[in-house]
Short mmCIF file of C-alpha atoms and ligand atoms in Angstrom, two decimals:
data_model
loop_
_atom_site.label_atom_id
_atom_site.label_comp_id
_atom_site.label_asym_id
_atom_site.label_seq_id
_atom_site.Cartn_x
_atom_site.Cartn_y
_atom_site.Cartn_z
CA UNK M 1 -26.99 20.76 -16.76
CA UNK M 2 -25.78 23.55 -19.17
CA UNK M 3 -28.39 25.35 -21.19
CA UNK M 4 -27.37 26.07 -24.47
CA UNK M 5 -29.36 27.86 -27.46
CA UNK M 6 -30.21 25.45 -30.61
CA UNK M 7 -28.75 28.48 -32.56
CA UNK M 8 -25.08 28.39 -30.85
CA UNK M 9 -25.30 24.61 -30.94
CA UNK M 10 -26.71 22.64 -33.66
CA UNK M 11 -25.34 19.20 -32.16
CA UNK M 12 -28.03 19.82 -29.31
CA UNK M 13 -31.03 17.11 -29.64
CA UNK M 14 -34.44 18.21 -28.13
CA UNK M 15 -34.65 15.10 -25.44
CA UNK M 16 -30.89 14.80 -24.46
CA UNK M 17 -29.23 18.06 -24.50
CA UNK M 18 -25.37 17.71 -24.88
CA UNK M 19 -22.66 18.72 -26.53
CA UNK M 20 -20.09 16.84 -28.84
CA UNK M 21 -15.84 17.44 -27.92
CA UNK M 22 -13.97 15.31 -30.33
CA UNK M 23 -10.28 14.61 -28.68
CA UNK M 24 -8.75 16.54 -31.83
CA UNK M 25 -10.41 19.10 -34.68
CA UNK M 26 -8.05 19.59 -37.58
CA UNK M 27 -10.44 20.75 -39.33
CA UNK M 28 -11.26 23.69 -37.59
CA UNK M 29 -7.54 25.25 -37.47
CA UNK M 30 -7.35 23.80 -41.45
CA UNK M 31 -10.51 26.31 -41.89
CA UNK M 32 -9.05 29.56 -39.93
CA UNK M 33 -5.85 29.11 -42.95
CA UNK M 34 -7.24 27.10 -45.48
CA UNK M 35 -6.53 29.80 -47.92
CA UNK M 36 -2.87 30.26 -47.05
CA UNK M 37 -2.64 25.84 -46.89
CA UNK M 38 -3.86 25.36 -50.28
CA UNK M 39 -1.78 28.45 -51.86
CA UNK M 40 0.93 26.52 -50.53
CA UNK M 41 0.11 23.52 -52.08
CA UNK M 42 -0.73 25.10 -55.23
CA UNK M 43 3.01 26.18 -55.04
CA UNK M 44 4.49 22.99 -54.70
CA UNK M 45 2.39 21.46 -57.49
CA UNK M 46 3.64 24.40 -59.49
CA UNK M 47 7.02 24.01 -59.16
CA UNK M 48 7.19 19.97 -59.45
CA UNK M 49 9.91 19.56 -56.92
CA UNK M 50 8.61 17.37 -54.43
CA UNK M 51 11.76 16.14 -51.94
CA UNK M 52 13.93 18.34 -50.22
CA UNK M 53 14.43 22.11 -52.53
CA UNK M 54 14.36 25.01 -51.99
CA UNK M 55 11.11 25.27 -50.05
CA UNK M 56 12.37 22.66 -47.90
CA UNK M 57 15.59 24.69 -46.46
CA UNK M 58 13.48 27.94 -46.46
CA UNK M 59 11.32 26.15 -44.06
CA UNK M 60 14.77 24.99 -42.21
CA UNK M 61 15.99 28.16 -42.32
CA UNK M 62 12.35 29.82 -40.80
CA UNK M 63 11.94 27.23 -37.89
CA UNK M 64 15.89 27.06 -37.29
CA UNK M 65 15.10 30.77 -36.78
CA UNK M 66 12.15 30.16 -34.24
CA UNK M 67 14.04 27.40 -31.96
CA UNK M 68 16.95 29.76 -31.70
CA UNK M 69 19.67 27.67 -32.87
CA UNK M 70 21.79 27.71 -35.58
CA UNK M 71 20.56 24.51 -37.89
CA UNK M 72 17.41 22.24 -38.70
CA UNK M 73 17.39 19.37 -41.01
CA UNK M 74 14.30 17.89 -42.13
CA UNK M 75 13.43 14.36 -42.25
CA UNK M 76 10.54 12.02 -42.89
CA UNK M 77 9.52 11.79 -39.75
CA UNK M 78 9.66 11.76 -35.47
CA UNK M 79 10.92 8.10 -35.27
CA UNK M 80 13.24 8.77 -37.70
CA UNK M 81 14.73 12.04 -36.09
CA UNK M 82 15.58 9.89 -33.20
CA UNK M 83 16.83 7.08 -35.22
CA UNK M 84 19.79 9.27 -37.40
CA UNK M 85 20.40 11.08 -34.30
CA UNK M 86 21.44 7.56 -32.57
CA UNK M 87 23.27 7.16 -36.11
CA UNK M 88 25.01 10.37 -36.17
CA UNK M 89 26.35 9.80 -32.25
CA UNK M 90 27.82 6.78 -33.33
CA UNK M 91 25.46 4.29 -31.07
CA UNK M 92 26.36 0.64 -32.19
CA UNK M 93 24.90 -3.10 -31.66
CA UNK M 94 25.37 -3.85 -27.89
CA UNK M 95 26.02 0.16 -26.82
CA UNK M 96 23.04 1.42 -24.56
CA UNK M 97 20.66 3.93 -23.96
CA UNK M 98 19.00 5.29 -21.27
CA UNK M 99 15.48 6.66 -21.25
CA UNK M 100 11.77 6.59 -20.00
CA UNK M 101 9.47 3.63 -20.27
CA UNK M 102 6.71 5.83 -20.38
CA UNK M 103 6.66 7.53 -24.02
CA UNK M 104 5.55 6.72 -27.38
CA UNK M 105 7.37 3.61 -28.57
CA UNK M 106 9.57 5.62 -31.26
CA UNK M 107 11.55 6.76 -28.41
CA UNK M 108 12.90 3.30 -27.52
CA UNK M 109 12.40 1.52 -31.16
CA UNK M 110 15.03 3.48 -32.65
CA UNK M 111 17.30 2.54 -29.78
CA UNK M 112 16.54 -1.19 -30.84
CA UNK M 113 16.26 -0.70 -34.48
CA UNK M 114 20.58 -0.24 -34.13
CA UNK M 115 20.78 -3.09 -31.88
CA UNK M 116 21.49 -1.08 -29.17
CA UNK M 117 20.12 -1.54 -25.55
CA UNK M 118 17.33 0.81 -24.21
CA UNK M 119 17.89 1.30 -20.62
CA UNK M 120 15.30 2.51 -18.68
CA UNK M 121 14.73 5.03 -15.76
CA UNK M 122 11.30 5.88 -14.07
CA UNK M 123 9.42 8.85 -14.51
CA UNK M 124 8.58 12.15 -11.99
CA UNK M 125 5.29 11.26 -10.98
CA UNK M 126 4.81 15.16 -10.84
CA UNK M 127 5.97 16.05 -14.58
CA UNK M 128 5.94 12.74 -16.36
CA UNK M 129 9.67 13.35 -17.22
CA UNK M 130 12.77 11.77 -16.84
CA UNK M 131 13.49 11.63 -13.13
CA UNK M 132 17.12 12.80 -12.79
CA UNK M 133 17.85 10.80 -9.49
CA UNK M 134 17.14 7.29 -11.38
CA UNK M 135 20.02 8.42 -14.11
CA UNK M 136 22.96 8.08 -12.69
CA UNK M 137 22.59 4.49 -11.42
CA UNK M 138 21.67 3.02 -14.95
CA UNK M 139 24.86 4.51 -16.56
CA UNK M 140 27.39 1.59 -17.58
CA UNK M 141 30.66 1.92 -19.91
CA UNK M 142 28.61 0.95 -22.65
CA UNK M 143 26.15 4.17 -22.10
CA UNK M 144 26.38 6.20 -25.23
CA UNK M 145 23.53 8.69 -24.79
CA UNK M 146 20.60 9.63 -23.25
CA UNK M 147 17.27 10.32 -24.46
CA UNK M 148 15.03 12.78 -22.44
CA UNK M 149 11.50 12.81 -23.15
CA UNK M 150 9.89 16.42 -23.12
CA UNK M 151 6.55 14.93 -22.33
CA UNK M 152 2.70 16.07 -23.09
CA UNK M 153 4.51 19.57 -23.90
CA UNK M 154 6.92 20.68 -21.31
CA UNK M 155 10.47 19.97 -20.69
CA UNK M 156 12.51 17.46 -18.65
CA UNK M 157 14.92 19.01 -16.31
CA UNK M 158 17.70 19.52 -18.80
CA UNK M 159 19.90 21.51 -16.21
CA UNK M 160 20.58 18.03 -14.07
CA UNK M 161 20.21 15.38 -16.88
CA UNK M 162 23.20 17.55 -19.14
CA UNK M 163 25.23 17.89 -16.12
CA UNK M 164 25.16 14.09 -15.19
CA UNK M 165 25.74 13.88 -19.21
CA UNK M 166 28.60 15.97 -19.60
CA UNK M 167 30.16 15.04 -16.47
CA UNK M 168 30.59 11.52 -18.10
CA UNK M 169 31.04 12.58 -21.78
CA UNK M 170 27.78 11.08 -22.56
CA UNK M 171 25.18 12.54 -25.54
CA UNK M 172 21.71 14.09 -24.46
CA UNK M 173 19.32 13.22 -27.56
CA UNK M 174 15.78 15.38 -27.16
CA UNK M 175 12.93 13.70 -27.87
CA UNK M 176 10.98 17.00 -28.14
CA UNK M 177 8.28 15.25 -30.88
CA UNK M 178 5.39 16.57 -28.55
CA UNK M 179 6.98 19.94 -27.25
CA UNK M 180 7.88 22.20 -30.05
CA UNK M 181 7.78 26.19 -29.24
CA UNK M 182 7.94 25.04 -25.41
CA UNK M 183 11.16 26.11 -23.34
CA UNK M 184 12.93 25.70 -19.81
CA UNK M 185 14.38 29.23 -18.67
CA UNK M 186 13.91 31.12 -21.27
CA UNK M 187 15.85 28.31 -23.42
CA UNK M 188 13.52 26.30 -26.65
CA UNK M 189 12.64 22.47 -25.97
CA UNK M 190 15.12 20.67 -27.85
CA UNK M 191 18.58 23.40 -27.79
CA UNK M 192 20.08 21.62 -24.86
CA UNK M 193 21.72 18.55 -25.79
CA UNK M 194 23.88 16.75 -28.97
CA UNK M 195 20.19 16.87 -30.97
CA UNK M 196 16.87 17.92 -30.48
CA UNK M 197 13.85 15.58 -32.60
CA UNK M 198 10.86 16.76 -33.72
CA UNK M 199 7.75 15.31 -35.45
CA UNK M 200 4.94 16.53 -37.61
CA UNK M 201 2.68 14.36 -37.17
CA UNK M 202 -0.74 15.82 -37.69
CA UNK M 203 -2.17 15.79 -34.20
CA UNK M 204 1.17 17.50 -32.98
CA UNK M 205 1.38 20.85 -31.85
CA UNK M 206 2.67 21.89 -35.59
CA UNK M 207 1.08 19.50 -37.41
CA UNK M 208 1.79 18.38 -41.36
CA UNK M 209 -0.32 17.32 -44.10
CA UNK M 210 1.40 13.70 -43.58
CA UNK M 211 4.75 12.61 -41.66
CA UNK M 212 7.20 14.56 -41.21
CA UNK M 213 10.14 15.29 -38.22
CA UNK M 214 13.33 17.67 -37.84
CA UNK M 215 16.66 17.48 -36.24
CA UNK M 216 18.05 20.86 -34.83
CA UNK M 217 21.75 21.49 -33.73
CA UNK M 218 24.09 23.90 -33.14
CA UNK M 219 27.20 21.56 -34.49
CA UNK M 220 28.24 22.87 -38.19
CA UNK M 221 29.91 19.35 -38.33
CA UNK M 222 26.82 17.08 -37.00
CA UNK M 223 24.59 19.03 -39.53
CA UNK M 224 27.07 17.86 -42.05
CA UNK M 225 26.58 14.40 -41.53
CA UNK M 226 22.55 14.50 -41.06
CA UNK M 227 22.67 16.19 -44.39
CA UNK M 228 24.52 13.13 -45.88
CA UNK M 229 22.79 10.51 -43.45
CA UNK M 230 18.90 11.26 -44.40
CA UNK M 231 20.03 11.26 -48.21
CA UNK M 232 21.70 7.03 -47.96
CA UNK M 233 25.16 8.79 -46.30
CA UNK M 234 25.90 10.26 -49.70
CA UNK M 235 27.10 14.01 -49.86
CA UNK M 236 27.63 13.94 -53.26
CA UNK M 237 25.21 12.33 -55.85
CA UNK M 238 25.93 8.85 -55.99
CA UNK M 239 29.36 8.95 -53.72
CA UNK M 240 28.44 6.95 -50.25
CA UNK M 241 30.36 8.11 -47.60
CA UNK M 242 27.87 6.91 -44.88
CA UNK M 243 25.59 3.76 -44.74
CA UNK M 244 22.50 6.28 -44.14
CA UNK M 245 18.91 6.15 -44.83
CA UNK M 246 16.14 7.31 -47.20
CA UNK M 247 14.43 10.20 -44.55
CA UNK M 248 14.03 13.50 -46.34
CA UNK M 249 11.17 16.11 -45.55
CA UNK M 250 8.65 16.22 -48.54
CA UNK M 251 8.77 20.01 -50.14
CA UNK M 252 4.39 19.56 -49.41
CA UNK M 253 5.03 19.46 -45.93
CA UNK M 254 7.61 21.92 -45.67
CA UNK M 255 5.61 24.41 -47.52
CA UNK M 256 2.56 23.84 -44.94
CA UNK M 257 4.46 23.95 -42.46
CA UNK M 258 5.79 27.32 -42.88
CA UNK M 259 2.47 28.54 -43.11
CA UNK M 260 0.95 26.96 -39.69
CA UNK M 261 4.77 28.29 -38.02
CA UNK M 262 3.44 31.85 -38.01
CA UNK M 263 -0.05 30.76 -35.69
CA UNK M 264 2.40 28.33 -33.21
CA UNK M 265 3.31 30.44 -30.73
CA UNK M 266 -0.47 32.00 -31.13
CA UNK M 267 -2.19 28.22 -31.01
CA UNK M 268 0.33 26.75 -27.89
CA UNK M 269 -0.63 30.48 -26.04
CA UNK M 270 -4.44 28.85 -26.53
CA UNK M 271 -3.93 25.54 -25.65
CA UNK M 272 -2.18 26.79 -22.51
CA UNK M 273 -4.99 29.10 -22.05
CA UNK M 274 -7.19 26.02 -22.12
CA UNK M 275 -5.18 24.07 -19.85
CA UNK M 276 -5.17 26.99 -17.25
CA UNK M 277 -9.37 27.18 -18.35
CA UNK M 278 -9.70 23.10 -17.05
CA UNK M 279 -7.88 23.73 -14.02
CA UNK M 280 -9.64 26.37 -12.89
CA UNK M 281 -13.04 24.28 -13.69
CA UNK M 282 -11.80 21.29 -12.16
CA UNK M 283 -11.14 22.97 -8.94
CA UNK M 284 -14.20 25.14 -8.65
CA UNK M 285 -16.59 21.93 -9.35
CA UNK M 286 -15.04 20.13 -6.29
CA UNK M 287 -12.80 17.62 -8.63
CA UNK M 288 -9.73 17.29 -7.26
CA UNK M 289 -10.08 14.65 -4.70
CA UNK M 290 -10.99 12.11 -7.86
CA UNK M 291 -8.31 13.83 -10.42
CA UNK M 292 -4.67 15.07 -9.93
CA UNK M 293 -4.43 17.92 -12.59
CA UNK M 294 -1.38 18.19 -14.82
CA UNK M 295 1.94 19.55 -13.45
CA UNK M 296 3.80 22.26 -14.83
CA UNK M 297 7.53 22.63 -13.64
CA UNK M 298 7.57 26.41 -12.38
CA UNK M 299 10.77 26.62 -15.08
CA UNK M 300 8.79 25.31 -17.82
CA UNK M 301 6.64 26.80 -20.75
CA UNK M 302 4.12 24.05 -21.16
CA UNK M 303 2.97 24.16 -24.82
CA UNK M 304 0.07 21.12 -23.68
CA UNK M 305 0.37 18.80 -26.69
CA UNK M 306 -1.45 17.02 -24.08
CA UNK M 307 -4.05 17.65 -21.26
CA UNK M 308 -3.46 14.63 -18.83
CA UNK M 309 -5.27 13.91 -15.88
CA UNK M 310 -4.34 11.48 -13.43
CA UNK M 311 -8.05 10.05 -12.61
CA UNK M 312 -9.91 7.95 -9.83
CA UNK M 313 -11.66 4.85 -11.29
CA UNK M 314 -10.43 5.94 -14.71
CA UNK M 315 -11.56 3.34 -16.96
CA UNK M 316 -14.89 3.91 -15.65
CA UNK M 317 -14.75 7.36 -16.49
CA UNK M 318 -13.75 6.55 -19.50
CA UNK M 319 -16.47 4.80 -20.23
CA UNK M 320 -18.90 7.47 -19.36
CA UNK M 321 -16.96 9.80 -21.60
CA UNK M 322 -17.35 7.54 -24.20
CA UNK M 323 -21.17 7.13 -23.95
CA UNK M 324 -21.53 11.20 -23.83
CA UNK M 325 -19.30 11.80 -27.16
CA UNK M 326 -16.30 13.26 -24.62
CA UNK M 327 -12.84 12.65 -26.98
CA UNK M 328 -10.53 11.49 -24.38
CA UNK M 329 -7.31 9.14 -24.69
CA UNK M 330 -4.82 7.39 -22.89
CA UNK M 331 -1.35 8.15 -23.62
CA UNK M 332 0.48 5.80 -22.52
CA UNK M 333 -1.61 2.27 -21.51
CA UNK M 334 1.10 0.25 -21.28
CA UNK M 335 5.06 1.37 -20.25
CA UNK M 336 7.85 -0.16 -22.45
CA UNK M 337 8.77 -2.29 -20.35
CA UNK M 338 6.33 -4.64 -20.24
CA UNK M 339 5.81 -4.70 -24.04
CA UNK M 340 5.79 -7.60 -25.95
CA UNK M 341 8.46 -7.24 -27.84
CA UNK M 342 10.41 -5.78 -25.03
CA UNK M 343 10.06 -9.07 -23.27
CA UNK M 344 13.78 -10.27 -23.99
CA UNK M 345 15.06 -7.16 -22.43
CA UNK M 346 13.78 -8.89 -19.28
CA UNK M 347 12.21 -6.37 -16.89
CA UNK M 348 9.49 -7.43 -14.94
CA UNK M 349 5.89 -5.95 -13.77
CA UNK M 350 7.25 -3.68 -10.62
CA UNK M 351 10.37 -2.41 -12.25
CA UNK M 352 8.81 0.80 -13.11
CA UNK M 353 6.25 1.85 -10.40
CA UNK M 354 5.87 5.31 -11.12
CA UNK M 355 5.46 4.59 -15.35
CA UNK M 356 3.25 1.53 -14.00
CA UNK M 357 0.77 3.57 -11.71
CA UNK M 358 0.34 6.35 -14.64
CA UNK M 359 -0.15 3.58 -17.30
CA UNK M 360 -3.29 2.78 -14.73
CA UNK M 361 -4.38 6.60 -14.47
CA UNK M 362 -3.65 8.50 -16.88
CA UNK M 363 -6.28 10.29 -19.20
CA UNK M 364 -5.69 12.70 -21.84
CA UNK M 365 -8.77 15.34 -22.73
CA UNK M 366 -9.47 17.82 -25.14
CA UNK M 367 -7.03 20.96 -25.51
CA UNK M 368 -7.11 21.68 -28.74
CA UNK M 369 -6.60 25.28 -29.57
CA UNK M 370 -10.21 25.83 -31.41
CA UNK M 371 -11.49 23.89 -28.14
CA UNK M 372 -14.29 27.08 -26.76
CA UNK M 373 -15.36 27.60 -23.41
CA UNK M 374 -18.59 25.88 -23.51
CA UNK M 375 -16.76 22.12 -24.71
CA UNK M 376 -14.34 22.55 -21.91
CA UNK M 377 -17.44 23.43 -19.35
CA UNK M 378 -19.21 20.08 -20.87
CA UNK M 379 -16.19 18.20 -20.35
CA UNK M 380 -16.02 19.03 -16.63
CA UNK M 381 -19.63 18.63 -16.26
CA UNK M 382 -19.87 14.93 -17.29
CA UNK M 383 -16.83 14.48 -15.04
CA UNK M 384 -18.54 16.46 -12.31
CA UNK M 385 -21.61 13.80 -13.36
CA UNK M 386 -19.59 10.77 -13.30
CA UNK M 387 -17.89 11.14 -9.87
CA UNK M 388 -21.18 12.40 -8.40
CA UNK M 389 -23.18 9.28 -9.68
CA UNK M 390 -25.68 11.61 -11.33
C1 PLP F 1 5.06 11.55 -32.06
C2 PLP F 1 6.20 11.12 -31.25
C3 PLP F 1 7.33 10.51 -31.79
C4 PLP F 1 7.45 10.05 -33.22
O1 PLP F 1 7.07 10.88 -34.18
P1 PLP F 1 6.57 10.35 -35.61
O2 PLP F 1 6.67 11.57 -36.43
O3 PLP F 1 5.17 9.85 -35.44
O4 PLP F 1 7.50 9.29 -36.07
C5 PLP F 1 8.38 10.21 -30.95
N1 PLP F 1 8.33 10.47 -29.64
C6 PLP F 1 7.25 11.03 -29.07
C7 PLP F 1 7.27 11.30 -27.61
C8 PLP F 1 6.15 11.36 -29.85
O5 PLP F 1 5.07 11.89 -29.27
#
């Protein structure tokens, strides 16, 4: 066991000595800038402009600036990056789409949501991403783009996947939701292909005060059209050029967010600190013939949205966790695949085996910036516990 002073740690009770790790604790970033966050606000209430403004595009402007590319349009949310990107590329009912089957639903919905086709291809069972070899054999005349998924925080192997792409004049779409400020050879997750999506979601790496997404391009004419697409396809007031959508970034958000952008690159350094910090843990208490510890492509900055483990007798584990207050997750349980309302796309159990196997292994652990030394010690010590039957 860890000894720990009462003082340091007030969650300690005198018979069971233990300590607490939620998955996630917003609160404790919200507290390190919670002076900066509510002048924001304060701001925005101020002004009573609420959708798009000026705050809006000088938070466009600021984190077009940080992804080093020339424009970002902000929307209402991830799903919804993805969703006017399809629009924008001109995907119709009956086109298709390749991507992964394991990912976040949004990736494929949108896909669906145009009565399109999603088309899946099997993951690396190293990085989680996209494996390149499984591309080429689902492309069809009727592929119109592909969506790579920069998984857990690091990015597919955009060098093969754009020059499959280009060699057949088909659009790369990034779903980057979960890998903001990380990059592939110096380049930023989400610069590579037609589009890059983003998402603030709260438990993302830059995290809103509600939903919220971007699109970033380098196209002066693609912008053009998001513009008019997230605003019903009008660029004029009232003049509908476009069948579009109602998907604008609230000027809230946007104000927010331009305060957390200045800590990102400081908060992914941590949580790839922290990743580093579990490894090294992992493999000094003996761990790593019950758990296969995340992969990092040597070309990739891994910004660690996610911590995931690939674990022995995981639901068991889980179930420990669970009993000693240990936040943990599984992202993804079940592939796309083999969802219920993917049943008319007719795959079967066994199309998928790598997406399959992780669906039965994967576990996701604390890596929150804030996370200290001493949670990430009790984390590996009740999975030290659990595979030692202590
Ligand atoms: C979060 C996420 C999305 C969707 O983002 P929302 O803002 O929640 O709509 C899409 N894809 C992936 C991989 C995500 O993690």
């Amino acid at each position: 066991m860890f000894e720990y002073t009462v003082h340091d740690w007030p969650m300690i009770t005198g018979a069971m000595r233990f300590v607490k790790v939620p998955l996630l604790d917003l609160q404790a970033q919200f507290q390190q800038i919670r002076s900066d966050v509510l002048s924001a606000i304060e701001e925005v209430c101020h002004d009573q402009s609420f959708v798009l403004g000026r705050r809006v595009e000088a938070f466009e402007t600021a984190i077009a600036d940080y992804l080093e590319c020339r424009y970002a349009i902000g929307v209402a949310s991830g799903s919804d990056a993805l969703l006017l990107s399809l629009m924008a590329a001109g995907v119709n009912p009956g086109d298709e789409v390749i991507t992964v089957p394991f990912t976040f639903f949004s990736t494929a919905g949108g896909i669906s949501r145009l009565y399109a086709v999603p088309v899946f291809a099997d993951v690396r069972a190293d990085t989680l991403t996209i494996d390149p070899e499984r591309i080429e054999e689902k492309i069809t005349p009727r592929t119109k783009a592909i969506i790579p998924v920069h998984l857990f925080g690091q990015c597919a192997d955009m060098e093969r996947i754009m020059e499959v792409a280009d060699r057949r004049g088909i659009k790369v779409i990034e779903d980057a939701c979960q890998s903001i400020g990380a990059s592939r050879r110096g380049r930023k997750a989400g610069t590579f292909g037609y589009s890059g999506c983003f998402s603030f979601f709260p438990s993302k790496n830059l995290g809103g005060v509600g939903d919220g997404g971007l699109i970033v391009t380098d196209d002066g004419d693609l912008r053009e059209l998001l513009l008019a697409l997230r605003v019903h396809g009008s660029r004029s007031d009232y003049h509908h050029d476009h069948i579009g959508l109602n998907s604008r970034l609230d000027a809230l958000e946007a104000a927010v967010l331009r305060v957390k952008l200045q800590h990102l690159d400081n908060w992914n350094a941590k949580r790839a600190r922290n990743a580093a910090n579990y490894n090294r843990l992992f493999s000094e208490a003996g761990l790593l013939e019950h758990v296969a510890l995340p992969a990092t492509d040597p070309n990739n900055v891994h910004v660690f949205n996610q911590y995931t483990l690939r674990a022995q007798k995981r639901d068991e584990l889980m179930a420990y966790l669970k009993e000693h207050e240990i936040g943990h997750k599984v992202y993804y349980p079940v592939p796309l695949h083999l969802q219920e309302c993917y049943q008319p796309l007719g795959y079967s159990k066994g199309d998928f085996p790598v997406s399959e196997q992780l669906a039965q292994e994967v576990l996701s652990l604390p890596v929150y910036p804030e996370l200290t030394d001493a949670q990430m010690e009790a984390v590996v010590t009740r999975i030290s516990e659990f595979y030692s039957g202590r």
